[in-house]
Amino acid sequence: MKSLSVAMVAMALIGAAPMSICSAQTSGDKPISLIVPFSPGGGTDILSRMLAPKLAEKLGTSVVVENRPGAAGAIAAQAVARSAPDGRTLLVGSTSEIGVNPSLYPKLPYDVGRDFAPVAALADTPMVLVVHPTSPIKRAQDLVSLAKANPGKLLFASAGVGSGAHLAAELFFHVTGTKLSHVPYKGVGPAMAEIIGAQKDMMIFTTLPSSTSFAKSGQLRVVAVSSKERMSIVPDIPTFIESGVPGYEVYYWYGLLVPSATPIDIRRRIHAAVNEVLGQPDTLANLARQGLQPNVRTAEEFDAFIKADMARWAVVVKAADIKPDQ
């Protein structure tokens, strides 16, 4: 890769007082579906299940989480793009399928600008390097030393080609002058399970929320975090920067999108409901415990951010020469 500096900002939202979405719908008994592009256990899934019951209360209808993993998020994104524009099917989008996929896959079954309307930014989180507890890698510099001594022989997992985990790893390789062999999975959950079980020598760059429970149980070990400063949820874990990897500051974002034809009044109601939920003290506390950081953005600012994010990751994908068949 050419010289890159990636410090992704994240988003939340603002809006008017929430109203029942059912007031604009004839299908009041139909639940709202939050479509998660990855398997259970990953950061997107954790955040979605945290917010679903609170959104149900604000929107006056049930909210369910549906996991549709595969194709680095393209399966879920396509499903939402083709769904009825009635505010009942929402994509829990993220860096992967919205920010990265458009530059990685020339024939995506969806077009971000044409098929989606950004509704509400949710949160962001830093990435972490995670290994098995028996791994000799205890510091970021340990990985650098091992990788340089064994070029291409060490393995790293990801939630799929072009996923946040994949891109975070590629940036690390660029910054440190190292290279590991990529093993993509259909989601963070399966990748983590493999590291815990059969692939104890493998590692993964993943989001802080997806690693928290495994680290607390002692099944995995968090080596370093990609935030500028240490996170309160893992105060003993050093940043990559203080571990001798200057410039390595990366964040993964989450947000809600709906089919582009969804009426503006429905989008505003969802936006307002999410804004209220994210402002609740218990929600803020739960987000902090998971290593998530909410921020305030309007829907228009969220839309502008997505466009800038797509352009930013296009540079990374090109510089790293990432191909879908890697």
mmCIF file of C-alpha atoms in Angstrom:
data_model
loop_
_atom_site.group_PDB
_atom_site.id
_atom_site.type_symbol
_atom_site.label_atom_id
_atom_site.label_comp_id
_atom_site.label_asym_id
_atom_site.label_seq_id
_atom_site.Cartn_x
_atom_site.Cartn_y
_atom_site.Cartn_z
ATOM 1 C CA MET A 1 0.000 0.000 0.000
ATOM 2 C CA LYS A 2 1.032 3.575 -0.539
ATOM 3 C CA SER A 3 1.224 5.838 2.490
ATOM 4 C CA LEU A 4 -2.148 5.864 4.194
ATOM 5 C CA SER A 5 -3.544 7.348 7.369
ATOM 6 C CA VAL A 6 -6.934 5.956 8.312
ATOM 7 C CA ALA A 7 -8.819 7.352 11.286
ATOM 8 C CA MET A 8 -12.454 6.708 10.545
ATOM 9 C CA VAL A 9 -14.944 8.916 12.276
ATOM 10 C CA ALA A 10 -18.297 7.570 13.379
ATOM 11 C CA MET A 11 -21.748 8.834 13.699
ATOM 12 C CA ALA A 12 -25.020 8.945 15.599
ATOM 13 C CA LEU A 13 -27.982 11.168 14.880
ATOM 14 C CA ILE A 14 -30.411 13.866 15.845
ATOM 15 C CA GLY A 15 -34.095 14.300 15.133
ATOM 16 C CA ALA A 16 -37.517 15.406 16.254
ATOM 17 C CA ALA A 17 -39.654 13.768 18.924
ATOM 18 C CA PRO A 18 -40.452 10.157 17.969
ATOM 19 C CA MET A 19 -43.874 9.003 16.794
ATOM 20 C CA SER A 20 -45.281 5.546 16.245
ATOM 21 C CA ILE A 21 -44.219 4.272 12.861
ATOM 22 C CA CYS A 22 -47.477 2.376 12.752
ATOM 23 C CA SER A 23 -49.346 5.648 12.251
ATOM 24 C CA ALA A 24 -47.965 5.749 8.723
ATOM 25 C CA GLN A 25 -48.423 2.040 8.025
ATOM 26 C CA THR A 26 -51.344 -0.218 7.223
ATOM 27 C CA SER A 27 -49.400 -3.300 8.344
ATOM 28 C CA GLY A 28 -49.228 -2.388 12.015
ATOM 29 C CA ASP A 29 -48.839 -6.015 13.121
ATOM 30 C CA LYS A 30 -45.796 -6.634 10.945
ATOM 31 C CA PRO A 31 -42.553 -6.298 12.936
ATOM 32 C CA ILE A 32 -39.664 -4.112 11.950
ATOM 33 C CA SER A 33 -36.677 -6.216 10.902
ATOM 34 C CA LEU A 34 -33.123 -5.123 11.572
ATOM 35 C CA ILE A 35 -31.144 -7.009 8.936
ATOM 36 C CA VAL A 36 -27.645 -7.847 10.162
ATOM 37 C CA PRO A 37 -25.169 -8.787 7.394
ATOM 38 C CA PHE A 38 -23.120 -11.091 9.609
ATOM 39 C CA SER A 39 -23.490 -14.104 11.888
ATOM 40 C CA PRO A 40 -24.522 -13.815 15.563
ATOM 41 C CA GLY A 41 -21.740 -12.780 17.896
ATOM 42 C CA GLY A 42 -20.184 -9.991 15.845
ATOM 43 C CA GLY A 43 -20.231 -6.283 16.639
ATOM 44 C CA THR A 44 -23.136 -5.506 14.301
ATOM 45 C CA ASP A 45 -25.225 -8.260 15.860
ATOM 46 C CA ILE A 46 -24.415 -7.188 19.422
ATOM 47 C CA LEU A 47 -25.337 -3.559 18.744
ATOM 48 C CA SER A 48 -28.555 -4.521 16.936
ATOM 49 C CA ARG A 49 -29.784 -6.749 19.758
ATOM 50 C CA MET A 50 -28.938 -4.051 22.276
ATOM 51 C CA LEU A 51 -31.045 -1.446 20.462
ATOM 52 C CA ALA A 52 -33.953 -3.579 19.191
ATOM 53 C CA PRO A 53 -36.138 -3.653 22.345
ATOM 54 C CA LYS A 54 -35.672 0.060 22.967
ATOM 55 C CA LEU A 55 -36.545 0.918 19.370
ATOM 56 C CA ALA A 56 -39.636 -1.267 19.658
ATOM 57 C CA GLU A 57 -40.780 0.815 22.610
ATOM 58 C CA LYS A 58 -40.194 4.107 20.805
ATOM 59 C CA LEU A 59 -41.700 3.038 17.472
ATOM 60 C CA GLY A 60 -44.719 1.305 18.935
ATOM 61 C CA THR A 61 -44.174 -2.040 17.231
ATOM 62 C CA SER A 62 -42.015 -5.136 17.656
ATOM 63 C CA VAL A 63 -38.452 -5.048 16.336
ATOM 64 C CA VAL A 64 -36.635 -8.264 15.453
ATOM 65 C CA VAL A 65 -33.030 -8.937 14.473
ATOM 66 C CA GLU A 66 -32.408 -11.117 11.411
ATOM 67 C CA ASN A 67 -28.915 -12.402 10.604
ATOM 68 C CA ARG A 68 -28.236 -12.860 6.894
ATOM 69 C CA PRO A 69 -24.504 -13.517 6.582
ATOM 70 C CA GLY A 70 -22.534 -14.125 3.423
ATOM 71 C CA ALA A 71 -20.724 -12.358 0.578
ATOM 72 C CA ALA A 72 -19.166 -9.779 2.929
ATOM 73 C CA GLY A 73 -22.580 -8.308 3.681
ATOM 74 C CA ALA A 74 -23.880 -8.234 0.104
ATOM 75 C CA ILE A 75 -26.621 -10.812 0.754
ATOM 76 C CA ALA A 76 -28.188 -8.729 3.513
ATOM 77 C CA ALA A 77 -27.756 -5.451 1.651
ATOM 78 C CA GLN A 78 -29.426 -6.840 -1.465
ATOM 79 C CA ALA A 79 -32.332 -8.173 0.594
ATOM 80 C CA VAL A 80 -32.979 -4.748 2.095
ATOM 81 C CA ALA A 81 -32.522 -2.952 -1.231
ATOM 82 C CA ARG A 82 -35.239 -5.157 -2.755
ATOM 83 C CA SER A 83 -37.608 -4.975 0.220
ATOM 84 C CA ALA A 84 -40.782 -2.896 0.379
ATOM 85 C CA PRO A 85 -40.023 0.780 1.132
ATOM 86 C CA ASP A 86 -42.333 0.846 4.144
ATOM 87 C CA GLY A 87 -39.892 1.333 7.003
ATOM 88 C CA ARG A 88 -40.250 -2.275 8.102
ATOM 89 C CA THR A 89 -36.924 -3.575 6.789
ATOM 90 C CA LEU A 90 -33.762 -1.777 7.881
ATOM 91 C CA LEU A 91 -30.159 -2.580 7.067
ATOM 92 C CA VAL A 92 -27.752 -2.323 9.976
ATOM 93 C CA GLY A 93 -25.030 -1.118 7.670
ATOM 94 C CA SER A 94 -21.367 -0.667 8.446
ATOM 95 C CA THR A 95 -17.918 -0.018 7.090
ATOM 96 C CA SER A 96 -17.918 -3.370 5.268
ATOM 97 C CA GLU A 97 -20.925 -3.543 2.975
ATOM 98 C CA ILE A 98 -21.435 0.221 2.623
ATOM 99 C CA GLY A 99 -17.956 1.727 2.833
ATOM 100 C CA VAL A 100 -15.790 -1.008 1.311
ATOM 101 C CA ASN A 101 -17.828 -3.296 -0.950
ATOM 102 C CA PRO A 102 -18.513 -0.737 -3.711
ATOM 103 C CA SER A 103 -14.786 -0.454 -4.477
ATOM 104 C CA LEU A 104 -14.071 -4.152 -3.974
ATOM 105 C CA TYR A 105 -16.809 -5.827 -6.017
ATOM 106 C CA PRO A 106 -17.364 -4.513 -9.568
ATOM 107 C CA LYS A 107 -20.743 -6.244 -9.907
ATOM 108 C CA LEU A 108 -22.492 -5.755 -6.587
ATOM 109 C CA PRO A 109 -26.209 -6.671 -6.510
ATOM 110 C CA TYR A 110 -26.904 -3.231 -5.031
ATOM 111 C CA ASP A 111 -25.819 0.368 -5.483
ATOM 112 C CA VAL A 112 -25.354 2.324 -2.263
ATOM 113 C CA GLY A 113 -26.255 5.702 -3.741
ATOM 114 C CA ARG A 114 -29.197 4.459 -5.784
ATOM 115 C CA ASP A 115 -30.753 1.782 -3.574
ATOM 116 C CA PHE A 116 -30.436 3.151 -0.037
ATOM 117 C CA ALA A 117 -31.425 6.165 2.019
ATOM 118 C CA PRO A 118 -29.219 6.710 5.090
ATOM 119 C CA VAL A 119 -31.502 7.151 8.091
ATOM 120 C CA ALA A 120 -29.548 7.107 11.314
ATOM 121 C CA ALA A 121 -25.905 6.723 12.211
ATOM 122 C CA LEU A 122 -25.499 4.592 15.323
ATOM 123 C CA ALA A 123 -21.994 4.330 16.741
ATOM 124 C CA ASP A 124 -18.382 3.499 16.081
ATOM 125 C CA THR A 125 -15.780 1.326 17.753
ATOM 126 C CA PRO A 126 -12.040 0.777 17.497
ATOM 127 C CA MET A 127 -10.549 -2.434 16.205
ATOM 128 C CA VAL A 128 -8.529 -4.823 18.365
ATOM 129 C CA LEU A 129 -5.956 -7.533 17.714
ATOM 130 C CA VAL A 130 -7.195 -10.779 19.271
ATOM 131 C CA VAL A 131 -5.285 -14.042 19.767
ATOM 132 C CA HIS A 132 -5.691 -17.338 21.609
ATOM 133 C CA PRO A 133 -4.534 -17.184 25.273
ATOM 134 C CA THR A 134 -1.717 -19.626 24.491
ATOM 135 C CA SER A 135 -0.358 -17.456 21.675
ATOM 136 C CA PRO A 136 3.172 -16.084 22.106
ATOM 137 C CA ILE A 137 1.859 -12.730 20.851
ATOM 138 C CA LYS A 138 1.431 -10.561 23.929
ATOM 139 C CA ARG A 139 2.244 -7.178 22.378
ATOM 140 C CA ALA A 140 1.730 -5.700 18.930
ATOM 141 C CA GLN A 141 5.491 -5.758 18.420
ATOM 142 C CA ASP A 142 5.505 -9.523 19.057
ATOM 143 C CA LEU A 143 3.295 -9.945 15.995
ATOM 144 C CA VAL A 144 5.561 -7.704 13.954
ATOM 145 C CA SER A 145 8.632 -9.736 14.922
ATOM 146 C CA LEU A 146 6.969 -13.107 14.268
ATOM 147 C CA ALA A 147 5.538 -11.968 10.945
ATOM 148 C CA LYS A 148 8.873 -10.656 9.712
ATOM 149 C CA ALA A 149 10.588 -13.886 10.752
ATOM 150 C CA ASN A 150 7.894 -15.977 9.044
ATOM 151 C CA PRO A 151 6.661 -13.959 6.038
ATOM 152 C CA GLY A 152 3.304 -15.191 4.765
ATOM 153 C CA LYS A 153 3.209 -18.158 7.168
ATOM 154 C CA LEU A 154 1.108 -16.701 9.982
ATOM 155 C CA LEU A 155 -2.682 -16.768 9.575
ATOM 156 C CA PHE A 156 -5.255 -14.079 10.242
ATOM 157 C CA ALA A 157 -9.016 -14.531 10.121
ATOM 158 C CA SER A 158 -11.700 -12.067 9.061
ATOM 159 C CA ALA A 159 -15.460 -11.781 8.627
ATOM 160 C CA GLY A 160 -14.934 -12.018 4.869
ATOM 161 C CA VAL A 161 -12.922 -10.469 2.048
ATOM 162 C CA GLY A 162 -13.206 -6.699 2.289
ATOM 163 C CA SER A 163 -14.686 -6.781 5.795
ATOM 164 C CA GLY A 164 -13.582 -4.322 8.444
ATOM 165 C CA ALA A 165 -11.380 -7.014 9.953
ATOM 166 C CA HIS A 166 -9.714 -7.605 6.589
ATOM 167 C CA LEU A 167 -9.108 -3.926 5.859
ATOM 168 C CA ALA A 168 -7.839 -3.244 9.385
ATOM 169 C CA ALA A 169 -5.344 -6.070 8.978
ATOM 170 C CA GLU A 170 -4.177 -4.838 5.572
ATOM 171 C CA LEU A 171 -3.559 -1.387 6.980
ATOM 172 C CA PHE A 172 -1.548 -2.914 9.835
ATOM 173 C CA PHE A 173 0.570 -4.862 7.341
ATOM 174 C CA HIS A 174 1.247 -1.687 5.401
ATOM 175 C CA VAL A 175 2.223 0.311 8.469
ATOM 176 C CA THR A 176 4.505 -2.424 9.834
ATOM 177 C CA GLY A 177 5.891 -3.845 6.597
ATOM 178 C CA THR A 178 4.531 -7.323 7.330
ATOM 179 C CA LYS A 179 2.230 -9.798 5.609
ATOM 180 C CA LEU A 180 0.035 -12.635 6.898
ATOM 181 C CA SER A 181 -2.098 -15.173 5.027
ATOM 182 C CA HIS A 182 -5.821 -14.414 4.962
ATOM 183 C CA VAL A 183 -8.511 -16.915 6.054
ATOM 184 C CA PRO A 184 -11.984 -15.380 5.473
ATOM 185 C CA TYR A 185 -15.105 -16.620 7.289
ATOM 186 C CA LYS A 186 -18.811 -15.810 7.012
ATOM 187 C CA GLY A 187 -18.813 -13.514 10.000
ATOM 188 C CA VAL A 188 -16.784 -12.711 13.091
ATOM 189 C CA GLY A 189 -18.569 -15.315 15.226
ATOM 190 C CA PRO A 190 -17.392 -18.338 13.198
ATOM 191 C CA ALA A 191 -13.887 -16.873 12.946
ATOM 192 C CA MET A 192 -13.621 -16.386 16.705
ATOM 193 C CA ALA A 193 -14.964 -19.878 17.354
ATOM 194 C CA GLU A 194 -12.276 -21.302 15.073
ATOM 195 C CA ILE A 195 -9.515 -19.446 16.913
ATOM 196 C CA ILE A 196 -10.855 -20.665 20.256
ATOM 197 C CA GLY A 197 -11.047 -24.215 18.944
ATOM 198 C CA ALA A 198 -8.982 -25.689 16.125
ATOM 199 C CA GLN A 199 -6.897 -22.727 14.918
ATOM 200 C CA LYS A 200 -5.095 -21.593 18.062
ATOM 201 C CA ASP A 201 -2.249 -20.064 16.060
ATOM 202 C CA MET A 202 -4.585 -17.823 14.066
ATOM 203 C CA MET A 203 -5.422 -14.223 15.001
ATOM 204 C CA ILE A 204 -8.010 -11.633 14.025
ATOM 205 C CA PHE A 205 -8.376 -7.871 13.864
ATOM 206 C CA THR A 206 -11.960 -7.341 14.967
ATOM 207 C CA THR A 207 -14.205 -4.810 16.658
ATOM 208 C CA LEU A 208 -13.964 -4.273 20.389
ATOM 209 C CA PRO A 209 -17.618 -5.341 21.052
ATOM 210 C CA SER A 210 -17.198 -8.702 19.335
ATOM 211 C CA SER A 211 -14.168 -9.560 21.472
ATOM 212 C CA THR A 212 -15.306 -8.377 24.897
ATOM 213 C CA SER A 213 -17.160 -11.458 26.161
ATOM 214 C CA PHE A 214 -14.477 -13.847 24.886
ATOM 215 C CA ALA A 215 -11.739 -11.825 26.563
ATOM 216 C CA LYS A 216 -13.603 -11.624 29.875
ATOM 217 C CA SER A 217 -14.140 -15.408 29.876
ATOM 218 C CA GLY A 218 -10.467 -16.039 29.164
ATOM 219 C CA GLN A 219 -11.149 -17.770 25.842
ATOM 220 C CA LEU A 220 -9.255 -15.133 23.867
ATOM 221 C CA ARG A 221 -6.734 -12.392 24.601
ATOM 222 C CA VAL A 222 -6.894 -8.797 23.386
ATOM 223 C CA VAL A 223 -3.413 -7.563 22.498
ATOM 224 C CA ALA A 224 -3.937 -3.947 21.421
ATOM 225 C CA VAL A 225 -6.699 -1.468 20.544
ATOM 226 C CA SER A 226 -6.745 0.878 17.526
ATOM 227 C CA SER A 227 -8.161 3.941 19.300
ATOM 228 C CA LYS A 228 -6.110 7.080 19.874
ATOM 229 C CA GLU A 229 -6.262 6.554 23.629
ATOM 230 C CA ARG A 230 -6.973 3.529 25.820
ATOM 231 C CA MET A 231 -10.623 2.497 26.144
ATOM 232 C CA SER A 232 -12.336 2.555 29.542
ATOM 233 C CA ILE A 233 -13.803 -0.911 28.941
ATOM 234 C CA VAL A 234 -10.284 -2.384 28.604
ATOM 235 C CA PRO A 235 -8.049 0.106 30.441
ATOM 236 C CA ASP A 236 -5.155 -2.344 30.693
ATOM 237 C CA ILE A 237 -4.982 -2.899 26.922
ATOM 238 C CA PRO A 238 -2.470 -0.583 25.231
ATOM 239 C CA THR A 239 -3.164 1.195 21.971
ATOM 240 C CA PHE A 240 -1.273 0.192 18.846
ATOM 241 C CA ILE A 241 0.248 3.663 18.849
ATOM 242 C CA GLU A 242 1.778 3.305 22.310
ATOM 243 C CA SER A 243 2.801 -0.252 21.380
ATOM 244 C CA GLY A 244 5.103 1.017 18.670
ATOM 245 C CA VAL A 245 2.771 1.165 15.653
ATOM 246 C CA PRO A 246 2.470 4.933 15.043
ATOM 247 C CA GLY A 247 -0.402 6.137 12.891
ATOM 248 C CA TYR A 248 -2.494 3.005 13.357
ATOM 249 C CA GLU A 249 -5.843 4.493 14.419
ATOM 250 C CA VAL A 250 -8.902 2.790 12.912
ATOM 251 C CA TYR A 251 -12.619 2.841 13.723
ATOM 252 C CA TYR A 252 -15.530 0.757 12.456
ATOM 253 C CA TRP A 253 -18.928 2.465 12.088
ATOM 254 C CA TYR A 254 -22.552 1.308 12.170
ATOM 255 C CA GLY A 255 -25.744 2.943 10.919
ATOM 256 C CA LEU A 256 -29.289 2.291 9.690
ATOM 257 C CA LEU A 257 -30.310 2.461 6.030
ATOM 258 C CA VAL A 258 -33.631 1.811 4.283
ATOM 259 C CA PRO A 259 -34.693 1.354 0.647
ATOM 260 C CA SER A 260 -34.304 4.687 -1.144
ATOM 261 C CA ALA A 261 -38.029 4.934 -1.959
ATOM 262 C CA THR A 262 -38.990 4.923 1.732
ATOM 263 C CA PRO A 263 -41.094 8.058 2.444
ATOM 264 C CA ILE A 264 -39.258 10.851 4.210
ATOM 265 C CA ASP A 265 -41.752 11.001 7.094
ATOM 266 C CA ILE A 266 -41.056 7.352 7.950
ATOM 267 C CA ARG A 267 -37.315 7.947 7.803
ATOM 268 C CA ARG A 268 -37.648 10.918 10.121
ATOM 269 C CA ARG A 269 -39.640 8.899 12.658
ATOM 270 C CA ILE A 270 -36.995 6.170 12.718
ATOM 271 C CA HIS A 271 -34.236 8.757 12.961
ATOM 272 C CA ALA A 272 -35.938 10.480 15.885
ATOM 273 C CA ALA A 273 -36.577 7.193 17.702
ATOM 274 C CA VAL A 274 -32.950 6.122 17.394
ATOM 275 C CA ASN A 275 -31.805 9.535 18.578
ATOM 276 C CA GLU A 276 -33.925 9.228 21.711
ATOM 277 C CA VAL A 277 -32.678 5.712 22.412
ATOM 278 C CA LEU A 278 -29.030 6.702 22.002
ATOM 279 C CA GLY A 279 -29.543 9.580 24.414
ATOM 280 C CA GLN A 280 -30.829 7.410 27.247
ATOM 281 C CA PRO A 281 -28.359 7.019 30.148
ATOM 282 C CA ASP A 282 -28.695 3.228 30.276
ATOM 283 C CA THR A 283 -28.108 2.986 26.522
ATOM 284 C CA LEU A 284 -24.996 5.130 26.804
ATOM 285 C CA ALA A 285 -23.758 2.957 29.657
ATOM 286 C CA ASN A 286 -24.409 -0.235 27.689
ATOM 287 C CA LEU A 287 -22.631 1.156 24.638
ATOM 288 C CA ALA A 288 -19.625 2.134 26.741
ATOM 289 C CA ARG A 289 -19.477 -1.345 28.275
ATOM 290 C CA GLN A 290 -19.258 -2.775 24.761
ATOM 291 C CA GLY A 291 -16.607 -0.308 23.616
ATOM 292 C CA LEU A 292 -19.020 1.616 21.391
ATOM 293 C CA GLN A 293 -19.059 5.386 21.013
ATOM 294 C CA PRO A 294 -22.218 7.228 19.860
ATOM 295 C CA ASN A 295 -21.852 10.560 18.067
ATOM 296 C CA VAL A 296 -24.374 13.114 16.808
ATOM 297 C CA ARG A 297 -25.026 13.528 13.073
ATOM 298 C CA THR A 298 -28.077 14.496 11.096
ATOM 299 C CA ALA A 299 -29.319 12.166 8.355
ATOM 300 C CA GLU A 300 -27.825 14.564 5.810
ATOM 301 C CA GLU A 301 -24.460 14.493 7.556
ATOM 302 C CA PHE A 302 -24.646 10.707 7.676
ATOM 303 C CA ASP A 303 -25.231 10.643 3.922
ATOM 304 C CA ALA A 304 -22.218 12.895 3.325
ATOM 305 C CA PHE A 305 -20.093 10.758 5.639
ATOM 306 C CA ILE A 306 -20.974 7.599 3.712
ATOM 307 C CA LYS A 307 -19.890 9.178 0.439
ATOM 308 C CA ALA A 308 -16.576 10.254 1.960
ATOM 309 C CA ASP A 309 -16.086 6.854 3.585
ATOM 310 C CA MET A 310 -16.592 5.046 0.285
ATOM 311 C CA ALA A 311 -13.982 7.266 -1.349
ATOM 312 C CA ARG A 312 -11.540 6.734 1.531
ATOM 313 C CA TRP A 313 -11.750 2.937 1.446
ATOM 314 C CA ALA A 314 -11.497 2.894 -2.338
ATOM 315 C CA VAL A 315 -7.963 4.225 -1.876
ATOM 316 C CA VAL A 316 -7.165 1.498 0.683
ATOM 317 C CA VAL A 317 -8.541 -1.317 -1.480
ATOM 318 C CA LYS A 318 -6.593 -0.134 -4.513
ATOM 319 C CA ALA A 319 -3.353 0.401 -2.608
ATOM 320 C CA ALA A 320 -3.563 -3.040 -0.965
ATOM 321 C CA ASP A 321 -4.593 -4.622 -4.283
ATOM 322 C CA ILE A 322 -7.387 -6.522 -2.514
ATOM 323 C CA LYS A 323 -9.323 -8.880 -4.778
ATOM 324 C CA PRO A 324 -12.599 -10.695 -4.015
ATOM 325 C CA ASP A 325 -10.931 -14.094 -4.451
ATOM 326 C CA GLN A 326 -8.176 -13.467 -1.872
#
